[in-house]
mmCIF file of C-alpha atoms in Angstrom:
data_model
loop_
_atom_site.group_PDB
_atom_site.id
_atom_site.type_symbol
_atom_site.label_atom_id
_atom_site.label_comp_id
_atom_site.label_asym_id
_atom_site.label_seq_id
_atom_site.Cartn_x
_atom_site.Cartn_y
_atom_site.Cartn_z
ATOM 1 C CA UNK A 1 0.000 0.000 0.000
ATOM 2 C CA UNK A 2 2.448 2.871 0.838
ATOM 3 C CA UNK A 3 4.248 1.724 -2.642
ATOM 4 C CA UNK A 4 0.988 2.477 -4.130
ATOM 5 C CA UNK A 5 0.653 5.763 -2.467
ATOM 6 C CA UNK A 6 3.992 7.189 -3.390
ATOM 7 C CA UNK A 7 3.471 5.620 -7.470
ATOM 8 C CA UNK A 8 0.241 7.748 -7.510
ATOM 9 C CA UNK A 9 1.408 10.600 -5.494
ATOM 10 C CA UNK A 10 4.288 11.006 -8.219
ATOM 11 C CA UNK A 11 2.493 10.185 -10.713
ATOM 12 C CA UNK A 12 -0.166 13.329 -9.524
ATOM 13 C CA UNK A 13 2.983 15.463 -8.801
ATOM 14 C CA UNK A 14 4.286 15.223 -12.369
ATOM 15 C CA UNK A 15 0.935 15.677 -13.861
ATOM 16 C CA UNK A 16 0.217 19.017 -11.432
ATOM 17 C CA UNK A 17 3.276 20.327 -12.815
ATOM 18 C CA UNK A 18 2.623 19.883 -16.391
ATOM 19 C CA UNK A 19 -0.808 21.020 -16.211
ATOM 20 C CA UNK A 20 -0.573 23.076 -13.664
ATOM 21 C CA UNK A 21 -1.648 26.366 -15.717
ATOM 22 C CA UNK A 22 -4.985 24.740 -16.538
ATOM 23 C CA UNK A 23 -5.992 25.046 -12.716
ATOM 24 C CA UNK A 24 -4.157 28.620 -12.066
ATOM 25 C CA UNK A 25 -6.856 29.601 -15.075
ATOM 26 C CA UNK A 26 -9.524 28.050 -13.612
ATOM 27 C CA UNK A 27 -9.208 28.698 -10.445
ATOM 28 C CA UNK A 28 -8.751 32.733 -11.132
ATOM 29 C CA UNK A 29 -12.029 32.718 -13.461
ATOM 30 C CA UNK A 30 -13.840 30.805 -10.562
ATOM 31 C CA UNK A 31 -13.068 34.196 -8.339
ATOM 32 C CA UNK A 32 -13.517 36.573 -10.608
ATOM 33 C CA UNK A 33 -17.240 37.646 -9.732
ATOM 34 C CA UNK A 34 -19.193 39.049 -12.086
ATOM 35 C CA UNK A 35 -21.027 41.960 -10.116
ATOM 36 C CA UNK A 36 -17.290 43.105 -9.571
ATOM 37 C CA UNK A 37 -16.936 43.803 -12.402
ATOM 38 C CA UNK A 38 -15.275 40.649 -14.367
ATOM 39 C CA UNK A 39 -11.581 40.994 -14.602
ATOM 40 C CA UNK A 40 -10.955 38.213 -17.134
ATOM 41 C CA UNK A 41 -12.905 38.104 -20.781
ATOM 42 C CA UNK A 42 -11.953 34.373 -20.818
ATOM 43 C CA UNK A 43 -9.310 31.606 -20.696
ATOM 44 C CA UNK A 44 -6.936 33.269 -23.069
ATOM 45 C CA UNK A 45 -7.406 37.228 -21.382
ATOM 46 C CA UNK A 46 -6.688 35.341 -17.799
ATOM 47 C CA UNK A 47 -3.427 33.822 -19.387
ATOM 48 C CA UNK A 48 -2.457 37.398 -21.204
ATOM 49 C CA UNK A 49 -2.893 39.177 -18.187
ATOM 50 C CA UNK A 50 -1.139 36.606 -15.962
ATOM 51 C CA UNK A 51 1.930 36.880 -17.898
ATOM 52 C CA UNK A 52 2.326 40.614 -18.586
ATOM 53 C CA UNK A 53 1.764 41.101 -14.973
ATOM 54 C CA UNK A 54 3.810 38.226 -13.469
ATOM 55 C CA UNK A 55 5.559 36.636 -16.213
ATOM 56 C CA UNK A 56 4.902 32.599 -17.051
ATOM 57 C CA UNK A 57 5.858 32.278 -13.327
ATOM 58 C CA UNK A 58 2.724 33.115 -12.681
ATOM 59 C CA UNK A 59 0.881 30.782 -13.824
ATOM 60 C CA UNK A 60 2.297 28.294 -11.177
ATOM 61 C CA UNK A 61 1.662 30.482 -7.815
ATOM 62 C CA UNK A 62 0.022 28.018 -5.757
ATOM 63 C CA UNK A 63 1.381 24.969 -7.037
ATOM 64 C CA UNK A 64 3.697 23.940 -4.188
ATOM 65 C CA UNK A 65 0.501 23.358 -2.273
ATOM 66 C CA UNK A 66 -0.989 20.360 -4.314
ATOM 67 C CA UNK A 67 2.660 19.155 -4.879
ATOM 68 C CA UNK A 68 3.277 19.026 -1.050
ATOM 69 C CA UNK A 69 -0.299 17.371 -0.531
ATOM 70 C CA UNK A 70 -0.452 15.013 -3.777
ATOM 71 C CA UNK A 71 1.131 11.801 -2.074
ATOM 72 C CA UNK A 72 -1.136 12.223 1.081
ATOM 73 C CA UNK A 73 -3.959 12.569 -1.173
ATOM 74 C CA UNK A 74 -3.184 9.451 -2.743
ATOM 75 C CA UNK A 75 -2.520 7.690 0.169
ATOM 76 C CA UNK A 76 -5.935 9.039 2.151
ATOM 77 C CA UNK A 77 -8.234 7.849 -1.060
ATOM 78 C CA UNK A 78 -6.978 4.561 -2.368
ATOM 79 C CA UNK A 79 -6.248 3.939 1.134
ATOM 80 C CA UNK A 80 -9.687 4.098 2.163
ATOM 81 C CA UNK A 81 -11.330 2.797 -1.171
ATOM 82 C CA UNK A 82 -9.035 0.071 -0.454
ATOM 83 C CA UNK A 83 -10.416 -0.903 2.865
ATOM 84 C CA UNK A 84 -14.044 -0.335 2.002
ATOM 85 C CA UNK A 85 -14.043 -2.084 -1.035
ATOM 86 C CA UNK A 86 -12.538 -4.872 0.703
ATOM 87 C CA UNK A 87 -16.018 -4.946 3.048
ATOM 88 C CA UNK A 88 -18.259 -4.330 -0.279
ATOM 89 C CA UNK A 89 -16.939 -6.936 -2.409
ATOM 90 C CA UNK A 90 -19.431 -9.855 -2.872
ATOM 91 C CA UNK A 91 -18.270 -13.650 -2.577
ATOM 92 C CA UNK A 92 -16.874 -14.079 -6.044
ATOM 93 C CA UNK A 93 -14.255 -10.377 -5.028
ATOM 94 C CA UNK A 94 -16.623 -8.698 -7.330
ATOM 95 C CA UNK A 95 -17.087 -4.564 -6.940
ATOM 96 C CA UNK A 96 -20.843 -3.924 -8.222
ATOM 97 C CA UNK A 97 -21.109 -0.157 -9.984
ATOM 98 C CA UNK A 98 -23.389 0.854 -7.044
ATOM 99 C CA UNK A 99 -21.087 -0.442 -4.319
ATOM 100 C CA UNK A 100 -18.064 1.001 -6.034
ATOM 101 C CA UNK A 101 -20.010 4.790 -5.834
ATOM 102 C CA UNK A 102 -20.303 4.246 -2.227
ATOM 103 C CA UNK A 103 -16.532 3.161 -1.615
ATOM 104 C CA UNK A 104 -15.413 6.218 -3.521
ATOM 105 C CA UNK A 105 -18.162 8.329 -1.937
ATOM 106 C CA UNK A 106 -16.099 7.095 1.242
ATOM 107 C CA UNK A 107 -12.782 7.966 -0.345
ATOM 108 C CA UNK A 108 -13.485 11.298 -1.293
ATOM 109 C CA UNK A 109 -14.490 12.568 2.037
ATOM 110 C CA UNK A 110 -11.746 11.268 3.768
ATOM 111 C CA UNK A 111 -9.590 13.018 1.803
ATOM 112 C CA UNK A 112 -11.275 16.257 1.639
ATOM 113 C CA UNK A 113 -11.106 15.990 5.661
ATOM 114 C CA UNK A 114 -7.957 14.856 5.989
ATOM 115 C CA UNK A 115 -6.165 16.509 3.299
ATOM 116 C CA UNK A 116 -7.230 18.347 0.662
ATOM 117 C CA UNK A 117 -9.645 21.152 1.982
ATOM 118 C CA UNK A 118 -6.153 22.708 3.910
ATOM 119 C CA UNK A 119 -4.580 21.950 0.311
ATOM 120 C CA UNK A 120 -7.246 23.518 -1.952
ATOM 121 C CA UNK A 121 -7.209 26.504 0.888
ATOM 122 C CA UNK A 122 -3.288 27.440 0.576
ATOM 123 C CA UNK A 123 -4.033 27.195 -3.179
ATOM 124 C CA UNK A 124 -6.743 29.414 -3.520
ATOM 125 C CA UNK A 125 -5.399 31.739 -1.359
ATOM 126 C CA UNK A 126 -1.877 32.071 -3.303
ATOM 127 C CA UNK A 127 -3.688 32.216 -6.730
ATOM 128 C CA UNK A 128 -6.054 35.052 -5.002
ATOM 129 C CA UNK A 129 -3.086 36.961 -3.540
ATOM 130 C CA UNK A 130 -1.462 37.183 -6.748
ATOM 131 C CA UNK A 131 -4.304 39.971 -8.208
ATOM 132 C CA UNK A 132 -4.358 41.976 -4.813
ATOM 133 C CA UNK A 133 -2.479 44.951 -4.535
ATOM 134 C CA UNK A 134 0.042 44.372 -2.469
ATOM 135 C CA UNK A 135 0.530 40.343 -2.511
ATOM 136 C CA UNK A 136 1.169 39.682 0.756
ATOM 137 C CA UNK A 137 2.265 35.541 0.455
ATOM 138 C CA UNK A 138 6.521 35.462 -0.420
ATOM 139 C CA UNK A 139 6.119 31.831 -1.042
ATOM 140 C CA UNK A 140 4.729 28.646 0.639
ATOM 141 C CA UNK A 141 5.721 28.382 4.292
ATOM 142 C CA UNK A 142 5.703 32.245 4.702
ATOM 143 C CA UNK A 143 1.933 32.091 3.430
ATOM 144 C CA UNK A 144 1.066 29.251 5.012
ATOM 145 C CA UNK A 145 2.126 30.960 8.662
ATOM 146 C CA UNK A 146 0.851 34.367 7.725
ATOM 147 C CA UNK A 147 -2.839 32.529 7.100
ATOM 148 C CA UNK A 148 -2.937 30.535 10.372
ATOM 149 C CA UNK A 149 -1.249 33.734 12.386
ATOM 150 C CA UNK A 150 -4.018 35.872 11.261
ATOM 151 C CA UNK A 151 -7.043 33.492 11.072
ATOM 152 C CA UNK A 152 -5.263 30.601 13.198
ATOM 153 C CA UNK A 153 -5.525 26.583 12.124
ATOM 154 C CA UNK A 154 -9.587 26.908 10.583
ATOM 155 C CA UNK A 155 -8.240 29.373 8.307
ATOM 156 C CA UNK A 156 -6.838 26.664 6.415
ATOM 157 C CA UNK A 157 -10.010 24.735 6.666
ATOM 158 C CA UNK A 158 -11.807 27.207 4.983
ATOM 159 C CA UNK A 159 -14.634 25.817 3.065
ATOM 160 C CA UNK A 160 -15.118 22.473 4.673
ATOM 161 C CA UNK A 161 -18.422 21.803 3.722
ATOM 162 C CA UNK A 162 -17.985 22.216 0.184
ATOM 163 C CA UNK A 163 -14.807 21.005 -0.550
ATOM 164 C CA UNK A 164 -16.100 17.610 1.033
ATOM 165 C CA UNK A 165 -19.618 17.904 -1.336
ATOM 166 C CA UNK A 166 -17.525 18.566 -4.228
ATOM 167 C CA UNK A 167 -14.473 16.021 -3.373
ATOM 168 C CA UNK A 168 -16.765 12.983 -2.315
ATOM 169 C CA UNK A 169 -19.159 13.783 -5.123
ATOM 170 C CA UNK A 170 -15.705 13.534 -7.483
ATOM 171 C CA UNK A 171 -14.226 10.268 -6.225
ATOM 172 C CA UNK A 172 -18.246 8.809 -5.727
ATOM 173 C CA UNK A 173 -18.873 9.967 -9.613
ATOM 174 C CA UNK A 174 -15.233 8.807 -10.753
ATOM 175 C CA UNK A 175 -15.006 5.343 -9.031
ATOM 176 C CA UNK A 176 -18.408 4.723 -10.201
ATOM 177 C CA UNK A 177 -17.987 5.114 -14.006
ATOM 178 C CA UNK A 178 -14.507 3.403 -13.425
ATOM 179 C CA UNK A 179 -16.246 0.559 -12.012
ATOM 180 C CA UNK A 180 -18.899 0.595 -14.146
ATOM 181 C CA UNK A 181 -16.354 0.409 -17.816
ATOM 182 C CA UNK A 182 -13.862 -2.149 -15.667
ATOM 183 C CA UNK A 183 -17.231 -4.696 -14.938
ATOM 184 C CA UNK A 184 -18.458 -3.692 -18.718
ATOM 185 C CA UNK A 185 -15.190 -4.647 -20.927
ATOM 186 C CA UNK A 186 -14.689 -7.867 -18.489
ATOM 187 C CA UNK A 187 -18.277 -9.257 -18.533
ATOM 188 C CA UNK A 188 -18.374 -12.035 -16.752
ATOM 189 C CA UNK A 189 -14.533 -13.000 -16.815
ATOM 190 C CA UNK A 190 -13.034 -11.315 -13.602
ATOM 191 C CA UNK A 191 -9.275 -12.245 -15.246
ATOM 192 C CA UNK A 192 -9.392 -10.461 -18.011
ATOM 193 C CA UNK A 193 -7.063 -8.396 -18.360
ATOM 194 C CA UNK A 194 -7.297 -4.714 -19.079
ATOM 195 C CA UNK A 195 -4.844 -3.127 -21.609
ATOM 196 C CA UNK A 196 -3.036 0.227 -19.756
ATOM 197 C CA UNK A 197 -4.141 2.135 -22.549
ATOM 198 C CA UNK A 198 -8.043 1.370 -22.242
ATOM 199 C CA UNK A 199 -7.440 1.986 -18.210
ATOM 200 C CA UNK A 200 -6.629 5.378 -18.786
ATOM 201 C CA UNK A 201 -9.680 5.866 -21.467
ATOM 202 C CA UNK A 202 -11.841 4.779 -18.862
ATOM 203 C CA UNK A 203 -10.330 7.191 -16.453
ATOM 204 C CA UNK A 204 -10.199 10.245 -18.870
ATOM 205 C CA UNK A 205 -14.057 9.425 -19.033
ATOM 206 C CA UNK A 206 -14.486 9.256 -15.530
ATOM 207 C CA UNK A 207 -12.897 12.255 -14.991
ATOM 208 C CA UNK A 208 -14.977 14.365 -17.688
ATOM 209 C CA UNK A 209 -17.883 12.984 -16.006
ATOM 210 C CA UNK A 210 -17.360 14.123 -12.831
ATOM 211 C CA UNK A 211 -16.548 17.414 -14.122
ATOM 212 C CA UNK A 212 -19.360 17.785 -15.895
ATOM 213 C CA UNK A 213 -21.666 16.850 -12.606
ATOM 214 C CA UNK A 214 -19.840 18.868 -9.904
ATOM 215 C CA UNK A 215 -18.035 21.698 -11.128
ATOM 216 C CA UNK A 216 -20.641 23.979 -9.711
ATOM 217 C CA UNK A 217 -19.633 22.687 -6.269
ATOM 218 C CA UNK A 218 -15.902 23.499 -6.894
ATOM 219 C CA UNK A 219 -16.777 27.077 -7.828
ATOM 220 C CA UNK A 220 -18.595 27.700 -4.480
ATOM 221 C CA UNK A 221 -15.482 25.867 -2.616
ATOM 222 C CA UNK A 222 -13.410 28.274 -4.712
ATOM 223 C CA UNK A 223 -15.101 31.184 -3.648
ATOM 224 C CA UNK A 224 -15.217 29.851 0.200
ATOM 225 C CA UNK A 225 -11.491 29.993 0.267
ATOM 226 C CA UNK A 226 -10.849 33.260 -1.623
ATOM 227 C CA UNK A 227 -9.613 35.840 -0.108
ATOM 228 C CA UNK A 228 -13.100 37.654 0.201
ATOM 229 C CA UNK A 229 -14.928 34.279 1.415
ATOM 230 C CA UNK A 230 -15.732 36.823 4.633
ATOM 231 C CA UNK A 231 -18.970 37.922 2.321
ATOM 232 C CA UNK A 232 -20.589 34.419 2.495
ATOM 233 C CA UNK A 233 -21.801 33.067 5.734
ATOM 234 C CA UNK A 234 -22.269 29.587 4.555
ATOM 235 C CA UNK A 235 -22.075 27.085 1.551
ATOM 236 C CA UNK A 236 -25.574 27.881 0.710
ATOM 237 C CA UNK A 237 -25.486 31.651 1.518
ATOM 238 C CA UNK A 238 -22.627 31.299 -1.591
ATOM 239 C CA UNK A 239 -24.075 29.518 -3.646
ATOM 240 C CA UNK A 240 -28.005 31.785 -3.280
ATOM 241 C CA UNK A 241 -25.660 35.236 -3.938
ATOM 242 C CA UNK A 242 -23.646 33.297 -7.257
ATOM 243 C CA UNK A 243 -27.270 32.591 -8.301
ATOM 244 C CA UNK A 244 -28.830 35.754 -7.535
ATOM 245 C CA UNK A 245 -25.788 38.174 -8.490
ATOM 246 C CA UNK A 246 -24.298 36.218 -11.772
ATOM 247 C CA UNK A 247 -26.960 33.629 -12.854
ATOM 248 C CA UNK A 248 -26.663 29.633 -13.021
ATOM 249 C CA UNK A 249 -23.977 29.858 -16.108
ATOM 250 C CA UNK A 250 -21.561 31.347 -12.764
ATOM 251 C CA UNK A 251 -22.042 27.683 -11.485
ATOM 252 C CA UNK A 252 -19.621 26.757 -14.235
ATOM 253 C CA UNK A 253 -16.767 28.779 -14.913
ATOM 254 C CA UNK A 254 -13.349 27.612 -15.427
ATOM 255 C CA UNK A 255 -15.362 24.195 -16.894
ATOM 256 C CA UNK A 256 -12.890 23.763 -19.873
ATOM 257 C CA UNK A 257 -9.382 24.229 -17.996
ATOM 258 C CA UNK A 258 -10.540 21.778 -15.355
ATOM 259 C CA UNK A 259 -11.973 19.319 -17.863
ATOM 260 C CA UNK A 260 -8.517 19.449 -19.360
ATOM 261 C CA UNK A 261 -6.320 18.714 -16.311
ATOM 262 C CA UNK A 262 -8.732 16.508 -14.562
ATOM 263 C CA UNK A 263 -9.019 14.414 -17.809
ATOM 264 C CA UNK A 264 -5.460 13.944 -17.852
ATOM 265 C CA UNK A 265 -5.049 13.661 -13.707
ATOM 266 C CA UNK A 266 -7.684 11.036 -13.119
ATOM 267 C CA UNK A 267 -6.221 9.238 -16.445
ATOM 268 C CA UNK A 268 -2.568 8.737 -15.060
ATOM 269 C CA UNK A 269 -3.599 7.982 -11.483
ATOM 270 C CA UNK A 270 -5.666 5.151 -12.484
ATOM 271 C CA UNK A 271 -2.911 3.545 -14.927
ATOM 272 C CA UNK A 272 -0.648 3.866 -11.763
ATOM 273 C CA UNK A 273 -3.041 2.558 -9.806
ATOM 274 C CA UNK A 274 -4.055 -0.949 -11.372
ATOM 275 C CA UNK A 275 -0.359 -1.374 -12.772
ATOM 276 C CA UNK A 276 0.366 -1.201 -8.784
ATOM 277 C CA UNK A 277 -2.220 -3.255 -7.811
ATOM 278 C CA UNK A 278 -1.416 -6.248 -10.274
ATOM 279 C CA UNK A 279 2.256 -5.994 -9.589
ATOM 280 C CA UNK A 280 1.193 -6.307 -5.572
ATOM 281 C CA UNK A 281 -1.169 -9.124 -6.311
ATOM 282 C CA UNK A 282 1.454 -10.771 -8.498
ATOM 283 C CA UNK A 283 3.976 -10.777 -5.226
ATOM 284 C CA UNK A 284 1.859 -11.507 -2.506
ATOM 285 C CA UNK A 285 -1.099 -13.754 -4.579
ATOM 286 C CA UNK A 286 -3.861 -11.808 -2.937
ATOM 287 C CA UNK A 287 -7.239 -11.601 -5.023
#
């Protein structure tokens, strides 16, 4: 198990820092607020203005947060779909679609809890900085200090509700489809094998899918960790002023960045992941 933590933590790592960008763009058109007004026209005007203002190194404030946090994420939610799959399975070691929702559903709030809503916080809050001012954040560990000296440990837990809505919606939405395409292509042959390739289709699709069915939930955990999240008094206080202010389209901006990188992301982690898993099974003949 802590093999396949550290595989998919790198593999995450490498990923964040190739598509990084994608989520720096996404995450500034999830804050910029209509009624304020807009500062971005779109994906390419975020990216222009990014790099006249701050050069490409811009576009990769706030990355040192999900790099710090991407092998604990790993090891939080394949550690804990692990162990409840392990109760779900049926007699034959067969996942059902339905069960496999639940197991992720399981997955995905541990990790939000445990990991990712400080994570997605720091993040936020970097990317946010950058447009003030006066940035106040000089890098990581200074930010990090500066946030929990001022607003002590919660302000890194900014956003709890939503960012375990939108996190245990993704892994319930991504392990289902992924469960769903693995018990499809095998039928009723549970050793057939899956070709790498086809494991990382399946995850790509998983990925858009959850994407397409939560992304409103990751704009109101956006806007819960911003730097103005003082305005909203709770997740659904957010998400009535998004509505009422900017209109239901608000629900999804930065959709095409994130489909991008979360495409890719889920795709890699899920090769990793069942290349790990029949290497360990392999060694130590579990089923």
């Amino acid at each position: 198990f802590p093999l396949m933590a550290v595989m998919c933590g790198i593999a995450g790592g490498i990923e964040i820092c190739i598509t990084f960008p994608t989520e720096y763009v996404k995450t500034q058109l999830q804050l910029d607020e209509k009624a304020n007004p807009p500062k971005y026209k779109g994906i390419a005007d975020c990216v222009k203005q990014t790099v006249n203002s701050h050069g490409v190194r811009g576009l990769y404030r706030g990355l040192s947060s999900l790099l710090y946090g991407s092998i604990p994420k790993a090891a939080v939610r394949f550690g804990m779909f692990e162990f409840l799959s392990n109760k779900m399975r049926d007699e034959s070691g067969k996942l059902d679609s339905r069960r496999g929702f639940l197991c992720g559903l399981g997955a995905g709030v541990a990790e939000a809890v445990v990991v990712v809503c400080p994570m997605e916080t720091v993040k936020v809050k970097f990317i946010h900085d950058q447009t003030s001012a006066n940035p106040k954040y000089k890098g990581f560990f200074h930010g990090v200090r500066e946030i929990i000296r001022s607003q002590g440990l919660k302000g890194t837990y900014q956003g709890l509700t939503a960012t375990v809505l939108k996190q245990g919606s993704n892994q319930a939405i991504r392990f289902y489809v992924m469960t769903s395409l693995r018990n499809w292509y095998k039928g009723g042959d549970p050793n057939k094998a899956i070709n790498p390739l086809l494991t990382g289709l399946f995850g790509a699709v998983a990925g858009a899918t959850s994407v397409f069915g939560n992304t409103p939930l990751d704009v109101i955990k956006t806007r819960m960790q911003g730097l103005e999240a003082h305005k909203y008094k709770s997740t659904m206080d957010c998400a009535v002023k998004i509505m009422k202010h900017e209109g239901p389209m608000a629900f999804y901006k930065g959709t095409v960045p994130r489909l991008g990188r979360v495409c890719l992301d889920v795709a890699i982690v899920f090769i990793i992941y069942e290349e790990v898993i029949k290497v360990l099974n392999m060694v130590w003949k579990t089923d």
